[in-house]
Coordinates of C-alpha atoms in Angstrom, one line a residue:
M1 CA -8.9 185.8 -56.0
S2 CA -7.8 183.0 -58.3
E3 CA -10.2 180.6 -59.8
P4 CA -9.2 177.0 -60.4
S5 CA -9.0 177.6 -64.1
E6 CA -6.2 180.1 -63.5
F7 CA -3.9 177.5 -62.1
Q8 CA -2.3 176.6 -65.3
P9 CA 0.9 174.4 -65.5
G10 CA 4.0 176.4 -65.1
R11 CA 2.3 179.5 -63.6
P12 CA 3.7 180.6 -60.3
V13 CA 1.5 180.5 -57.2
V14 CA 1.8 182.5 -54.0
L15 CA -0.1 181.9 -50.8
R16 CA -0.4 185.4 -49.2
G17 CA -0.5 186.4 -45.5
G18 CA -1.0 183.1 -43.8
T19 CA 0.3 181.6 -40.5
V20 CA 3.1 179.4 -41.8
L21 CA 4.4 176.3 -40.0
P22 CA 7.8 175.6 -41.6
M23 CA 8.3 172.4 -39.4
D24 CA 11.9 173.2 -38.6
D25 CA 13.8 172.2 -35.5
G26 CA 12.8 175.4 -33.7
R27 CA 9.1 174.8 -34.4
Q28 CA 8.8 178.4 -35.7
V29 CA 5.4 180.0 -36.3
L30 CA 5.6 182.6 -39.0
T31 CA 2.7 185.1 -39.0
R32 CA 1.5 187.1 -42.0
T33 CA 3.9 185.2 -44.2
D34 CA 3.8 184.4 -47.9
V35 CA 4.9 181.2 -49.6
L36 CA 5.9 181.5 -53.3
V37 CA 5.8 178.4 -55.5
I38 CA 7.5 178.2 -58.9
D39 CA 7.4 175.0 -60.9
D40 CA 7.6 172.1 -58.4
R41 CA 9.5 174.0 -55.7
I42 CA 9.1 176.5 -52.9
A43 CA 10.9 179.5 -54.3
A44 CA 10.6 181.8 -51.3
V45 CA 9.1 182.2 -47.8
G46 CA 8.6 185.6 -46.1
P47 CA 6.4 188.6 -45.6
D48 CA 5.2 190.7 -48.6
L49 CA 7.2 188.8 -51.2
E50 CA 7.8 190.2 -54.6
V51 CA 6.5 187.7 -57.1
P52 CA 6.9 187.2 -60.9
E53 CA 4.3 189.0 -63.1
G54 CA 1.3 186.8 -63.7
T55 CA 1.6 184.9 -60.4
A56 CA -1.7 183.4 -59.2
E57 CA -2.5 184.6 -55.7
I58 CA -4.3 182.6 -53.0
D59 CA -5.4 184.6 -49.9
A60 CA -4.2 182.6 -46.9
T61 CA -5.1 185.3 -44.4
D62 CA -6.5 183.8 -41.2
G63 CA -5.4 180.4 -42.3
I64 CA -2.5 178.0 -41.6
V65 CA 0.0 177.0 -44.3
M66 CA 1.7 173.7 -43.4
P67 CA 3.6 171.0 -45.3
G68 CA 1.5 168.3 -47.0
M69 CA 0.9 165.5 -44.6
I70 CA 2.5 162.1 -45.2
D71 CA 0.8 158.8 -44.4
T72 CA 3.4 155.9 -44.2
H73 CA 1.0 153.0 -44.1
R74 CA -2.4 152.7 -45.8
H75 CA -4.0 149.6 -47.4
M76 CA -5.5 151.7 -50.2
W77 CA -6.9 148.7 -52.1
Q78 CA -9.4 148.2 -49.3
T79 CA -11.0 151.6 -49.6
A80 CA -13.8 150.4 -51.9
M81 CA -15.2 148.7 -48.8
R82 CA -15.2 151.8 -46.7
G83 CA -16.6 151.2 -43.2
Y84 CA -17.6 147.6 -43.9
G85 CA -15.4 146.3 -41.0
A86 CA -16.3 149.0 -38.5
D87 CA -17.1 146.4 -35.8
W88 CA -14.3 143.9 -36.6
T89 CA -11.5 142.7 -34.4
L90 CA -8.1 142.1 -36.0
T91 CA -8.9 138.4 -36.0
Q92 CA -12.0 139.1 -38.1
Y93 CA -10.0 141.2 -40.5
F94 CA -7.4 138.4 -40.9
V95 CA -10.1 135.8 -41.5
W96 CA -12.0 138.0 -44.1
Y97 CA -9.0 139.2 -46.2
Y98 CA -6.4 136.5 -45.7
L99 CA -8.5 133.3 -45.5
E100 CA -11.9 133.9 -46.9
H101 CA -12.6 136.7 -49.4
G102 CA -9.3 138.5 -50.2
K103 CA -8.9 136.4 -53.3
L104 CA -12.1 137.8 -54.7
F105 CA -10.5 141.1 -55.5
R106 CA -9.8 141.4 -59.3
P107 CA -7.2 143.9 -60.7
E108 CA -10.0 146.3 -61.4
D109 CA -11.1 146.1 -57.8
V110 CA -7.6 147.0 -56.6
H111 CA -7.7 149.9 -59.1
A112 CA -11.0 151.1 -57.8
G113 CA -9.9 151.1 -54.2
N114 CA -6.6 152.8 -55.0
V115 CA -8.2 155.6 -57.0
L116 CA -10.7 156.4 -54.3
A117 CA -8.1 156.3 -51.5
A118 CA -5.7 158.5 -53.5
I119 CA -8.5 161.1 -54.1
E120 CA -9.5 160.9 -50.4
A121 CA -5.9 161.5 -49.3
I122 CA -5.3 164.7 -51.3
D123 CA -8.7 166.0 -50.3
A124 CA -7.7 165.6 -46.7
G125 CA -4.3 167.2 -47.1
A126 CA -2.2 164.0 -47.3
T127 CA 0.0 164.8 -50.2
T128 CA 2.1 161.6 -49.9
V129 CA 0.8 158.2 -49.0
V130 CA 2.5 154.8 -48.8
D131 CA 0.1 152.3 -50.5
W132 CA 0.8 149.2 -48.3
S133 CA -0.5 147.1 -51.1
H134 CA -0.6 143.5 -49.8
G135 CA -3.5 142.5 -52.1
L136 CA -1.3 142.1 -55.2
R137 CA -2.0 138.4 -56.0
T138 CA -0.8 138.8 -59.5
V139 CA 1.3 141.3 -61.5
D140 CA -2.0 142.3 -63.2
H141 CA -3.1 143.5 -59.7
A142 CA 0.1 145.3 -59.3
D143 CA -0.2 147.1 -62.6
A144 CA -3.7 148.1 -61.7
A145 CA -2.5 149.5 -58.4
A146 CA 0.2 151.5 -60.1
D147 CA -2.1 152.7 -62.8
A148 CA -4.5 154.0 -60.2
L149 CA -1.8 155.8 -58.2
Q150 CA -0.4 157.5 -61.3
S151 CA -3.9 158.6 -62.4
V152 CA -4.4 160.9 -59.4
P153 CA -2.2 164.0 -58.8
G154 CA -0.7 163.0 -55.5
R155 CA 2.6 161.6 -54.4
F156 CA 2.6 157.9 -53.6
V157 CA 4.8 155.0 -52.7
L158 CA 3.8 151.6 -53.9
A159 CA 4.7 149.1 -51.1
Y160 CA 4.4 145.8 -53.0
G161 CA 3.0 142.9 -51.0
N162 CA 1.0 139.7 -51.4
I163 CA -0.8 138.1 -48.4
Q164 CA -1.7 135.0 -50.4
Q165 CA 1.9 133.9 -50.9
P166 CA 5.1 133.8 -48.9
P167 CA 7.4 136.8 -49.7
A168 CA 10.3 134.6 -50.7
E169 CA 8.1 133.2 -53.5
W170 CA 6.5 136.3 -55.0
T171 CA 9.7 138.3 -54.8
A172 CA 11.5 135.5 -56.7
A173 CA 9.0 135.3 -59.5
P174 CA 10.2 136.5 -63.0
E175 CA 6.9 138.5 -63.5
F176 CA 7.7 140.5 -60.3
R177 CA 11.1 141.4 -61.6
D178 CA 9.5 142.4 -64.9
F179 CA 7.0 144.6 -63.1
V180 CA 9.9 146.4 -61.3
R181 CA 11.7 146.9 -64.5
R182 CA 8.7 148.2 -66.3
R183 CA 7.0 150.4 -63.7
I184 CA 9.6 151.5 -61.2
T185 CA 11.4 154.0 -63.3
G186 CA 12.5 156.7 -60.8
D187 CA 9.3 158.7 -61.2
D188 CA 9.4 161.2 -58.3
M189 CA 5.7 160.8 -57.8
L190 CA 5.8 157.0 -57.5
G191 CA 8.2 155.5 -55.0
F192 CA 8.6 151.8 -54.3
Q193 CA 9.0 149.6 -51.2
L194 CA 8.5 145.9 -50.4
A195 CA 5.8 145.1 -47.9
F196 CA 5.9 141.9 -46.0
D197 CA 5.8 140.6 -42.4
V198 CA 8.3 138.5 -40.5
L199 CA 6.4 135.8 -38.6
G200 CA 9.2 134.6 -36.3
D201 CA 9.9 131.2 -37.8
P202 CA 13.5 130.3 -36.7
A203 CA 14.2 129.1 -40.2
F204 CA 13.7 132.8 -41.3
P205 CA 11.9 132.0 -44.6
E206 CA 11.6 135.8 -45.3
K207 CA 15.4 136.0 -45.8
P208 CA 15.3 135.7 -49.6
A209 CA 12.8 138.5 -49.8
F210 CA 15.1 140.8 -47.8
E211 CA 17.9 139.9 -50.1
V212 CA 15.8 140.9 -53.1
A213 CA 15.0 144.3 -51.4
R214 CA 18.8 144.8 -50.8
E215 CA 19.6 143.9 -54.4
L216 CA 16.9 146.3 -55.7
G217 CA 18.0 149.0 -53.3
V218 CA 14.5 149.5 -51.8
A219 CA 13.2 149.7 -48.3
V220 CA 11.2 147.1 -46.5
T221 CA 8.1 148.1 -44.6
T222 CA 6.8 145.4 -42.2
H223 CA 4.0 145.0 -39.6
A224 CA 5.8 144.5 -36.3
G225 CA 4.7 144.1 -32.8
V226 CA 1.1 143.0 -33.7
W227 CA -0.3 141.0 -30.8
G228 CA -0.7 137.3 -31.8
A229 CA 0.8 137.8 -35.3
T230 CA 4.3 139.4 -35.3
S231 CA 6.5 139.5 -32.3
D232 CA 10.0 140.1 -30.9
D233 CA 11.2 136.9 -32.6
G234 CA 10.8 138.6 -36.0
I235 CA 12.8 141.6 -34.9
K236 CA 15.5 139.4 -33.6
L237 CA 15.7 137.4 -36.8
M238 CA 16.0 140.6 -38.8
H239 CA 18.6 142.0 -36.6
D240 CA 20.7 138.8 -36.4
H241 CA 20.8 138.5 -40.2
G242 CA 21.6 142.2 -40.7
F243 CA 18.4 143.3 -42.3
M244 CA 17.4 146.1 -40.0
T245 CA 18.4 149.3 -41.7
P246 CA 17.7 153.0 -41.3
E247 CA 15.2 152.7 -44.2
T248 CA 13.1 150.0 -42.6
V249 CA 9.7 151.1 -41.4
Y250 CA 8.1 149.1 -38.6
V251 CA 4.3 149.4 -38.6
H252 CA 2.4 149.5 -35.3
A253 CA 5.3 148.1 -33.1
A254 CA 2.7 148.1 -30.3
S255 CA 3.5 144.8 -28.5
L256 CA 7.3 144.7 -28.6
S257 CA 9.7 144.4 -25.7
A258 CA 12.3 146.9 -24.7
D259 CA 14.9 144.7 -26.4
S260 CA 13.2 145.1 -29.8
Y261 CA 12.9 148.8 -29.4
H262 CA 16.6 149.0 -28.6
R263 CA 17.4 147.0 -31.8
I264 CA 15.2 149.4 -33.9
A265 CA 16.8 152.5 -32.3
A266 CA 20.3 151.1 -32.7
T267 CA 19.8 150.4 -36.4
G268 CA 18.1 153.7 -37.2
G269 CA 14.7 152.5 -38.3
S270 CA 11.4 154.3 -37.8
I271 CA 8.0 153.3 -36.5
S272 CA 4.7 154.1 -38.2
V273 CA 2.0 154.5 -35.5
S274 CA -1.6 153.9 -36.6
T275 CA -3.4 154.9 -33.4
E276 CA -7.0 154.5 -34.6
S277 CA -6.0 151.0 -35.6
E278 CA -4.1 150.0 -32.5
Q279 CA -6.8 151.4 -30.2
S280 CA -9.6 149.4 -32.0
A281 CA -8.1 146.3 -33.6
G282 CA -5.8 145.2 -30.7
Q283 CA -2.3 145.2 -32.1
G284 CA -1.3 146.6 -28.7
Y285 CA -1.6 149.9 -26.9
P286 CA -0.4 152.8 -29.2
P287 CA 3.3 152.8 -28.4
T288 CA 4.3 156.4 -28.7
W289 CA 5.2 156.5 -25.0
A290 CA 7.7 153.6 -25.4
I291 CA 9.0 154.9 -28.8
R292 CA 9.9 158.3 -27.2
E293 CA 11.8 156.6 -24.4
H294 CA 13.9 154.8 -26.9
G295 CA 14.5 157.8 -29.2
I296 CA 13.0 156.1 -32.3
P297 CA 11.7 158.4 -35.1
V298 CA 7.9 158.3 -35.5
S299 CA 5.5 158.8 -38.5
L300 CA 1.7 158.5 -38.5
S301 CA -0.6 156.4 -40.6
M302 CA -4.3 155.5 -41.1
D303 CA -4.0 151.8 -41.9
T304 CA -7.3 151.2 -43.8
S305 CA -10.7 152.8 -44.5
V306 CA -12.4 149.4 -44.2
W307 CA -12.4 150.3 -40.5
W308 CA -11.4 153.8 -39.8
S309 CA -11.0 157.3 -41.3
G310 CA -8.4 158.2 -43.9
D311 CA -7.8 161.4 -42.1
L312 CA -4.4 162.3 -40.6
F313 CA -6.1 165.1 -38.5
S314 CA -7.8 162.2 -36.7
A315 CA -4.4 160.4 -36.4
M316 CA -2.9 163.4 -34.6
R317 CA -5.9 163.8 -32.3
T318 CA -6.1 160.1 -31.3
T319 CA -2.4 159.8 -30.9
L320 CA -2.3 162.7 -28.4
G321 CA -5.3 161.3 -26.6
A322 CA -4.0 157.8 -26.3
D323 CA -0.5 158.9 -25.1
R324 CA -1.9 161.3 -22.6
S325 CA -4.6 158.9 -21.4
R326 CA -1.9 156.3 -20.6
E327 CA 0.2 158.9 -18.9
H328 CA -2.6 159.9 -16.6
L329 CA -3.7 156.3 -15.9
R330 CA -0.2 155.2 -15.0
A331 CA 0.3 158.2 -12.7
Q332 CA -3.0 157.8 -10.9
A333 CA -2.4 154.1 -10.3
E334 CA 0.6 155.2 -8.3
G335 CA -1.4 157.9 -6.5
D336 CA 0.3 160.7 -8.5
T337 CA -1.0 163.5 -10.7
V338 CA 0.4 164.5 -14.1
T339 CA 1.0 168.2 -14.1
H340 CA 2.7 168.6 -17.5
C341 CA 1.9 166.7 -20.7
S342 CA 4.9 164.9 -22.1
L343 CA 3.6 164.6 -25.7
R344 CA 2.8 168.0 -27.3
S345 CA 0.7 169.1 -30.2
D346 CA 3.7 170.3 -32.2
Q347 CA 5.3 166.8 -31.9
V348 CA 2.3 165.1 -33.6
V349 CA 2.2 167.7 -36.3
D350 CA 5.9 167.0 -36.9
W351 CA 5.2 163.3 -37.0
A352 CA 2.4 163.8 -39.6
T353 CA 4.7 165.8 -41.8
R354 CA 8.4 165.7 -41.3
G355 CA 8.3 162.4 -39.6
G356 CA 6.8 160.8 -42.7
A357 CA 9.4 162.5 -44.8
R358 CA 12.2 161.1 -42.6
A359 CA 10.7 157.6 -42.8
L360 CA 10.7 157.7 -46.6
G361 CA 14.2 159.2 -46.8
R362 CA 12.7 162.4 -48.2
D363 CA 13.3 164.9 -45.4
H364 CA 15.7 166.8 -47.6
D365 CA 12.9 167.8 -49.9
L366 CA 9.5 166.9 -48.3
G367 CA 7.9 167.6 -44.9
G368 CA 8.9 171.2 -44.5
I369 CA 8.4 174.7 -45.9
E370 CA 11.6 176.4 -47.0
A371 CA 13.1 177.6 -50.3
G372 CA 14.2 174.7 -52.4
K373 CA 12.0 172.0 -51.0
K374 CA 9.2 170.4 -53.0
A375 CA 6.0 172.4 -53.1
D376 CA 3.7 170.0 -51.3
L377 CA 1.6 172.4 -49.2
V378 CA -1.7 172.6 -47.4
L379 CA -3.8 175.6 -46.5
I380 CA -6.1 175.1 -43.6
K381 CA -8.8 177.8 -43.8
N382 CA -12.5 177.8 -43.5
D383 CA -14.2 181.2 -43.5
H384 CA -17.6 179.5 -43.0
S385 CA -16.7 177.7 -39.8
P386 CA -16.9 179.1 -36.3
V387 CA -14.1 176.7 -35.4
S388 CA -11.7 178.6 -37.6
F389 CA -11.2 181.4 -35.1
P390 CA -9.6 182.6 -32.9
L391 CA -6.3 181.2 -34.2
L392 CA -4.2 181.3 -31.0
H393 CA -2.1 178.1 -30.9
P394 CA -1.4 177.0 -34.5
F395 CA 0.0 173.6 -33.7
G396 CA -2.8 172.9 -31.2
H397 CA -5.3 174.1 -33.8
V398 CA -4.0 171.7 -36.4
A399 CA -4.0 168.8 -33.9
F400 CA -7.2 169.3 -32.1
Q401 CA -9.5 171.8 -34.0
A402 CA -8.9 171.3 -37.7
Q403 CA -10.5 168.5 -39.8
R404 CA -10.6 167.5 -43.4
G405 CA -13.4 169.9 -44.2
D406 CA -11.1 172.8 -43.3
V407 CA -8.6 171.9 -46.0
H408 CA -9.0 174.9 -48.3
T409 CA -6.1 174.4 -50.7
V410 CA -3.7 171.6 -51.5
I411 CA -0.6 171.8 -53.7
V412 CA 1.3 168.7 -54.8
N413 CA 4.6 169.1 -56.6
G414 CA 3.7 172.7 -57.4
R415 CA 0.3 171.8 -58.8
V416 CA -2.9 173.1 -57.2
V417 CA -5.1 170.0 -56.8
K418 CA -7.7 171.5 -54.4
H419 CA -8.8 175.1 -54.0
R420 CA -11.7 176.7 -52.0
H421 CA -12.5 173.2 -50.6
R422 CA -13.1 171.7 -54.1
L423 CA -10.9 169.2 -55.9
I424 CA -9.4 170.2 -59.2
G425 CA -9.1 167.9 -62.2
I426 CA -10.6 164.9 -60.3
D427 CA -13.5 162.9 -61.8
L428 CA -15.2 161.9 -58.6
A429 CA -18.2 160.5 -60.4
A430 CA -16.0 158.1 -62.4
A431 CA -14.4 156.9 -59.1
R432 CA -17.8 156.4 -57.6
R433 CA -18.9 154.2 -60.6
E434 CA -15.8 152.2 -60.4
V435 CA -16.2 151.5 -56.7
E436 CA -19.9 150.6 -57.2
R437 CA -18.9 147.9 -59.6
T438 CA -16.4 146.5 -57.1
V439 CA -19.0 146.5 -54.3
D440 CA -21.5 144.8 -56.7
H441 CA -18.9 142.2 -57.6
L442 CA -18.0 141.3 -54.0
R443 CA -21.6 141.3 -52.8
S444 CA -22.9 139.1 -55.7
T445 CA -20.0 136.7 -55.5
M446 CA -20.2 136.3 -51.7
G447 CA -23.9 136.1 -51.6
E448 CA -26.2 138.3 -49.4
E449 CA -25.9 136.1 -46.4
A450 CA -22.1 136.0 -46.3
W451 CA -22.0 139.7 -47.2
A452 CA -24.2 140.7 -44.2
K453 CA -22.5 138.3 -41.8
G454 CA -19.1 139.7 -42.7
M455 CA -20.3 143.2 -42.0
N456 CA -22.1 142.3 -38.8
P457 CA -20.0 139.9 -36.7
D458 CA -21.5 138.2 -33.6
I459 CA -21.7 140.3 -30.5
P460 CA -20.2 138.6 -27.4
A461 CA -22.5 138.1 -24.5
T462 CA -22.3 140.7 -21.8
K463 CA -22.3 139.5 -18.2
I464 CA -24.0 141.9 -15.9
L465 CA -22.3 142.1 -12.5
D466 CA -24.2 141.2 -9.4
N467 CA -25.3 144.4 -7.7
P468 CA -25.2 144.4 -3.9
Y469 CA -27.7 147.3 -3.8
T470 CA -31.4 146.9 -4.3
Y471 CA -33.3 149.5 -6.3
T472 CA -35.2 152.0 -4.2
D473 CA -37.7 154.4 -5.6
Y474 CA -36.6 157.5 -3.7
R475 CA -39.6 159.5 -4.8
S476 CA -42.0 156.9 -3.3
E477 CA -39.9 156.8 -0.1
A478 CA -40.1 160.5 0.2
T479 CA -43.9 160.5 -0.2
H480 CA -44.3 157.8 2.4
S481 CA -42.2 159.6 4.9
Q482 CA -44.4 162.8 4.8

């Protein structure tokens, strides 16, 4: 058995005897199969592989080897406030970040949130994450975000955004262009997108920002179909002006009309579904049922840890639950019964891996397990958990049984970054200290009253329905009748 100290750079690694999910079109399940990693690539997949002398071996017996998961939309800068907004609505989120306190975040606070989010991601088996970084008020904030992402051994995409300024303004600023020139250098571990929303103004003020994205040759990721915020009008404006492309990622898309879905499908875009978010915040019902009807590619995302988990196992589980719940509810309203589930576990595992790779234009080298692809791999195995066996339905096990604590080993770009449930080369104590400084800054700047009020919004009054039945103490009645 290999110890973390044995995973030296350049040393080949082989995962031996696992159940491998290649995530190919046929949804194969390969039992007792090895995966050999040399440098940053998968060199071979098969049983009883011959490996180079000196290869480090990882015992994957009784475990599942799957591609690293890909989260296509996470506001990583907010992670230092983990759980603070657990009882928020979307309106309260907007008020807190957009109107009241978002401007309090310094560059070092963005750095702290990004570092913690990046560590959390690889710990839970998400080897690629899109940092939907809409807190970049200045280029100093953007540099801090990029520095944080490049300090953690994961694969990230910086989706540059600024909620405090219209996208046409910040994309036109010379300092933004300078940032792109300095920091976006083609590094395979740090991709780049533009992140902004289209609010539906007929004047289409976002048009200059789309033109900048086109000039730079980068994709746009946008919140779409968010009830009360972004609507069909924004989709129509994008379509009418020719800015809907196969690279565009539409986040949520939960309150759109069939016409908007047709436009997305016709232009080849994809939708990032954040089920935990849509269920709780109110963007609209998680739209996987409508997306499937229109043949639109899907990826999964976690949105923000200020509310929910940063755990794509949870995303798969809640997505299946929401889709199936709606299917049952709709059928029962018509007096019918669902006898076969339309959304299957293998589909959500695909969305969490290959779906994310497709959305990022990386399905040629990410999201699957085959020779030649990047070695971004996850081993799910927990010999100390009764939930680890029996392993009968691997896709169902990933979607419904596994959790972040079952992530045994994570490999990113050929580098082992987690093994035997422990992170390698990560200074978690330093990340904790950095986050504590951010929390102290926010709390002291806001004041205790505002801090407590933000975390504990008012509870709406509950109206108790009139009950036509009076309470009867049946035990007393039974005694009197004897």
